[in-house]
Backbone as ProteinMPNN parsed JSONL, in Angstrom:
{"seq_chain_A": "MIEVYRTNVQKDFQARIIVAFLNQQFPGCRINFDLEDCDHILRVEGNQFCPLRVADLMRDKGFHCTALE", "coords_chain_A": {"N_chain_A": [[-4.491, -11.175, -9.489], [-7.355, -12.063, -11.844], [-10.457, -14.294, -11.793], [-12.839, -15.744, -13.892], [-15.955, -16.723, -14.119], [-18.182, -19.104, -15.329], [-21.748, -19.482, -14.611], [-24.566, -20.982, -12.967], [-26.104, -19.212, -11.236], [-29.207, -17.395, -11.207], [-30.804, -15.352, -9.937], [-31.229, -12.144, -8.191], [-30.851, -12.203, -5.603], [-29.668, -14.729, -5.072], [-27.336, -14.171, -5.85], [-26.245, -12.218, -3.905], [-26.321, -13.326, -1.891], [-23.837, -15.558, -2.231], [-22.004, -13.98, -2.603], [-21.407, -12.523, -0.376], [-20.886, -14.519, 1.162], [-18.625, -15.562, 0.082], [-16.853, -13.517, 0.163], [-16.634, -13.529, 2.781], [-14.86, -16.224, 3.077], [-13.079, -15.089, 1.61], [-11.186, -12.772, 2.069], [-10.963, -9.72, 1.675], [-11.023, -9.684, -1.509], [-12.268, -8.741, -4.331], [-15.704, -9.417, -5.219], [-18.055, -10.28, -7.792], [-21.291, -10.323, -9.613], [-22.355, -10.87, -12.572], [-25.356, -10.914, -13.902], [-26.84, -10.636, -16.216], [-25.169, -11.205, -18.112], [-25.091, -13.938, -20.51], [-24.108, -16.302, -19.678], [-24.103, -15.697, -17.058], [-22.209, -14.737, -15.148], [-19.669, -14.863, -12.424], [-17.169, -12.87, -11.393], [-13.918, -12.862, -9.768], [-11.613, -10.993, -8.165], [-8.26, -10.5, -6.863], [-5.968, -11.058, -4.712], [-5.797, -13.033, -2.935], [-6.858, -15.887, -3.172], [-7.562, -19.191, -4.092], [-8.584, -20.397, -7.067], [-9.403, -22.927, -7.833], [-10.66, -23.557, -5.372], [-12.65, -21.479, -5.302], [-14.732, -22.601, -7.274], [-15.181, -25.077, -6.139], [-16.58, -24.205, -3.714], [-18.771, -22.671, -4.903], [-19.661, -25.086, -5.979], [-20.548, -26.396, -3.528], [-22.617, -25.393, -2.265], [-24.468, -25.744, -4.105], [-24.659, -25.073, -6.8], [-23.827, -24.733, -10.282], [-20.281, -24.059, -11.589], [-17.847, -23.008, -13.456], [-14.752, -22.011, -14.357], [-13.721, -19.69, -16.963], [-12.002, -19.855, -19.967]], "CA_chain_A": [[-5.332, -12.139, -10.221], [-8.597, -12.093, -11.869], [-10.745, -15.175, -12.677], [-13.919, -15.356, -14.553], [-16.493, -18.304, -13.748], [-19.586, -18.973, -15.971], [-22.374, -20.292, -13.134], [-26.196, -20.698, -13.321], [-26.714, -18.51, -10.648], [-30.254, -16.85, -11.697], [-31.477, -14.644, -9.2], [-29.968, -11.534, -7.584], [-30.848, -12.445, -3.923], [-28.759, -15.548, -5.019], [-26.19, -13.417, -5.983], [-25.944, -11.217, -3.294], [-25.697, -14.468, -0.463], [-23.344, -16.001, -2.873], [-20.984, -12.727, -2.595], [-21.296, -12.315, 1.006], [-20.317, -15.755, 1.568], [-17.254, -16.045, -0.66], [-16.456, -12.535, 0.98], [-15.928, -14.305, 4.266], [-13.79, -16.838, 2.511], [-11.69, -14.296, 0.717], [-11.12, -11.244, 2.644], [-9.749, -8.906, 0.606], [-11.261, -10.095, -2.799], [-13.518, -8.075, -5.01], [-16.309, -10.485, -6.003], [-19.445, -9.566, -8.201], [-22.242, -11.156, -10.738], [-22.867, -10.405, -14.102], [-26.675, -11.828, -14.256], [-27.304, -10.217, -17.468], [-24.341, -12.044, -19.282], [-25.615, -15.149, -20.813], [-22.957, -17.149, -18.917], [-24.255, -15.679, -15.669], [-20.584, -14.623, -14.896], [-19.188, -14.512, -11.364], [-15.439, -12.671, -11.114], [-13.169, -12.862, -8.568], [-10.276, -10.352, -8.147], [-7.408, -10.252, -5.724], [-4.273, -12.014, -4.561], [-5.846, -14.075, -1.886], [-7.871, -16.414, -3.499], [-7.614, -20.079, -5.129], [-9.792, -20.341, -8.015], [-10.564, -23.856, -7.723], [-11.4, -23.406, -4.129], [-14.236, -20.808, -5.581], [-15.735, -23.389, -7.489], [-15.789, -26.09, -4.986], [-17.244, -23.475, -2.419], [-19.766, -23.036, -5.624], [-20.733, -26.483, -5.806], [-20.851, -26.948, -2.547], [-23.638, -24.473, -2.237], [-25.591, -26.124, -4.96], [-24.748, -24.154, -7.953], [-22.593, -24.872, -11.254], [-19.446, -22.899, -11.473], [-16.807, -23.475, -14.302], [-13.73, -21.258, -14.843], [-13.604, -19.441, -18.192], [-10.187, -19.792, -20.182]], "C_chain_A": [[-6.688, -11.825, -10.591], [-9.293, -13.547, -12.457], [-12.313, -15.043, -12.809], [-14.546, -17.038, -14.492], [-18.125, -18.005, -14.381], [-20.4, -20.034, -14.814], [-23.609, -20.162, -13.537], [-27.074, -20.265, -12.089], [-28.151, -17.77, -11.648], [-30.789, -15.54, -11.224], [-30.557, -13.38, -8.157], [-29.606, -11.621, -5.741], [-29.939, -13.518, -3.686], [-27.647, -15.186, -4.975], [-25.525, -12.923, -4.827], [-25.402, -12.477, -1.995], [-24.362, -14.926, -0.855], [-21.924, -14.909, -2.634], [-20.643, -12.548, -1.138], [-20.735, -13.76, 1.811], [-18.552, -15.792, 1.088], [-16.211, -14.693, 0.073], [-15.779, -12.677, 2.339], [-15.043, -15.338, 3.835], [-12.679, -16.384, 2.18], [-11.702, -12.932, 0.837], [-10.644, -10.627, 1.503], [-10.264, -8.501, -0.985], [-12.313, -9.195, -3.34], [-14.182, -9.242, -5.937], [-17.85, -9.811, -6.49], [-19.873, -10.583, -9.372], [-22.071, -10.104, -11.779], [-24.246, -10.978, -14.207], [-26.909, -11.838, -15.776], [-26.39, -10.847, -18.555], [-25.184, -13.605, -19.522], [-25.076, -16.42, -19.987], [-23.125, -17.094, -17.454], [-22.623, -15.679, -14.583], [-20.669, -14.234, -13.332], [-17.704, -14.159, -11.475], [-15.169, -12.398, -9.943], [-11.787, -12.054, -8.766], [-9.953, -10.156, -6.936], [-6.39, -11.445, -5.69], [-4.23, -13.072, -3.762], [-6.584, -15.195, -1.84], [-7.569, -17.582, -3.778], [-8.586, -20.269, -5.933], [-10.186, -21.703, -7.937], [-11.129, -23.984, -6.317], [-12.967, -22.569, -4.35], [-15.106, -21.712, -5.922], [-16.18, -24.419, -6.882], [-16.931, -25.411, -3.992], [-18.915, -23.494, -3.496], [-20.557, -24.178, -5.637], [-21.394, -27.179, -4.67], [-22.276, -26.721, -1.942], [-24.667, -24.958, -3.245], [-25.608, -25.588, -6.487], [-23.268, -24.978, -9.011], [-21.648, -23.693, -11.15], [-18.192, -23.345, -12.419], [-15.775, -22.091, -14.59], [-13.562, -21.149, -16.757], [-11.879, -19.43, -18.644], [-10.132, -18.497, -20.98]], "O_chain_A": [[-7.34, -11.28, -9.701], [-8.804, -14.004, -13.49], [-12.984, -14.38, -12.018], [-13.971, -18.107, -14.697], [-18.939, -17.129, -14.091], [-19.911, -21.036, -14.292], [-23.887, -19.329, -14.399], [-28.22, -20.635, -11.833], [-27.959, -17.677, -12.861], [-31.189, -14.699, -12.029], [-29.518, -13.622, -7.543], [-28.671, -11.299, -5.007], [-29.369, -13.617, -2.599], [-26.836, -15.692, -4.198], [-24.321, -13.14, -4.684], [-24.337, -12.45, -1.378], [-23.524, -14.792, 0.037], [-20.819, -15.437, -2.51], [-19.456, -12.431, -0.835], [-20.256, -13.817, 2.944], [-17.566, -16.028, 1.786], [-15.049, -14.882, 0.432], [-14.774, -12.154, 2.82], [-14.072, -15.241, 4.585], [-11.567, -16.896, 2.304], [-12.087, -12.094, 0.021], [-10.009, -11.1, 0.561], [-10.039, -7.437, -1.562], [-13.278, -8.966, -2.61], [-13.687, -9.827, -6.901], [-18.578, -9.084, -5.815], [-19.143, -11.4, -9.931], [-21.755, -8.914, -11.765], [-24.1, -11.942, -14.959], [-27.127, -12.85, -16.441], [-26.772, -10.995, -19.716], [-25.79, -14.192, -18.625], [-25.77, -17.412, -19.765], [-22.648, -17.907, -16.663], [-22.212, -16.396, -13.67], [-21.53, -13.451, -12.932], [-16.938, -15.106, -11.65], [-15.898, -11.826, -9.133], [-10.929, -12.514, -9.518], [-10.702, -9.797, -6.027], [-6.16, -12.4, -6.431], [-3.307, -13.877, -3.64], [-7.008, -15.622, -0.766], [-6.386, -17.27, -3.92], [-9.682, -20.315, -5.376], [-11.409, -21.847, -7.965], [-12.186, -24.607, -6.22], [-14.043, -22.851, -3.823], [-16.135, -21.88, -5.268], [-17.355, -24.777, -6.954], [-17.943, -25.989, -3.597], [-19.936, -24.072, -3.123], [-21.759, -24.289, -5.395], [-22.272, -28.041, -4.632], [-22.941, -27.547, -1.317], [-25.795, -24.477, -3.135], [-26.585, -25.742, -7.22], [-22.222, -25.517, -8.65], [-21.996, -22.582, -10.749], [-17.5, -24.215, -11.89], [-16.327, -21.127, -15.122], [-13.374, -22.056, -17.568], [-10.891, -19.133, -17.973], [-9.049, -18.05, -21.359]]}, "name": "protein", "num_of_chains": 1, "seq": "MIEVYRTNVQKDFQARIIVAFLNQQFPGCRINFDLEDCDHILRVEGNQFCPLRVADLMRDKGFHCTALE"}
């Protein structure tokens, strides 16, 4: 499964911290950001994650996160 999210993450250091945190929550998933995209894309790929939980965890950390259709 692949899920793509629009976020408000602006800085590389923020993205690195979030990726490390999400990798702890969802081991075995491939997680990355495309901050050059106007939507500051977060991409999560794997079989062992809940898409709603990813968005909830991002919001808990103070970031906007909406799944793209």
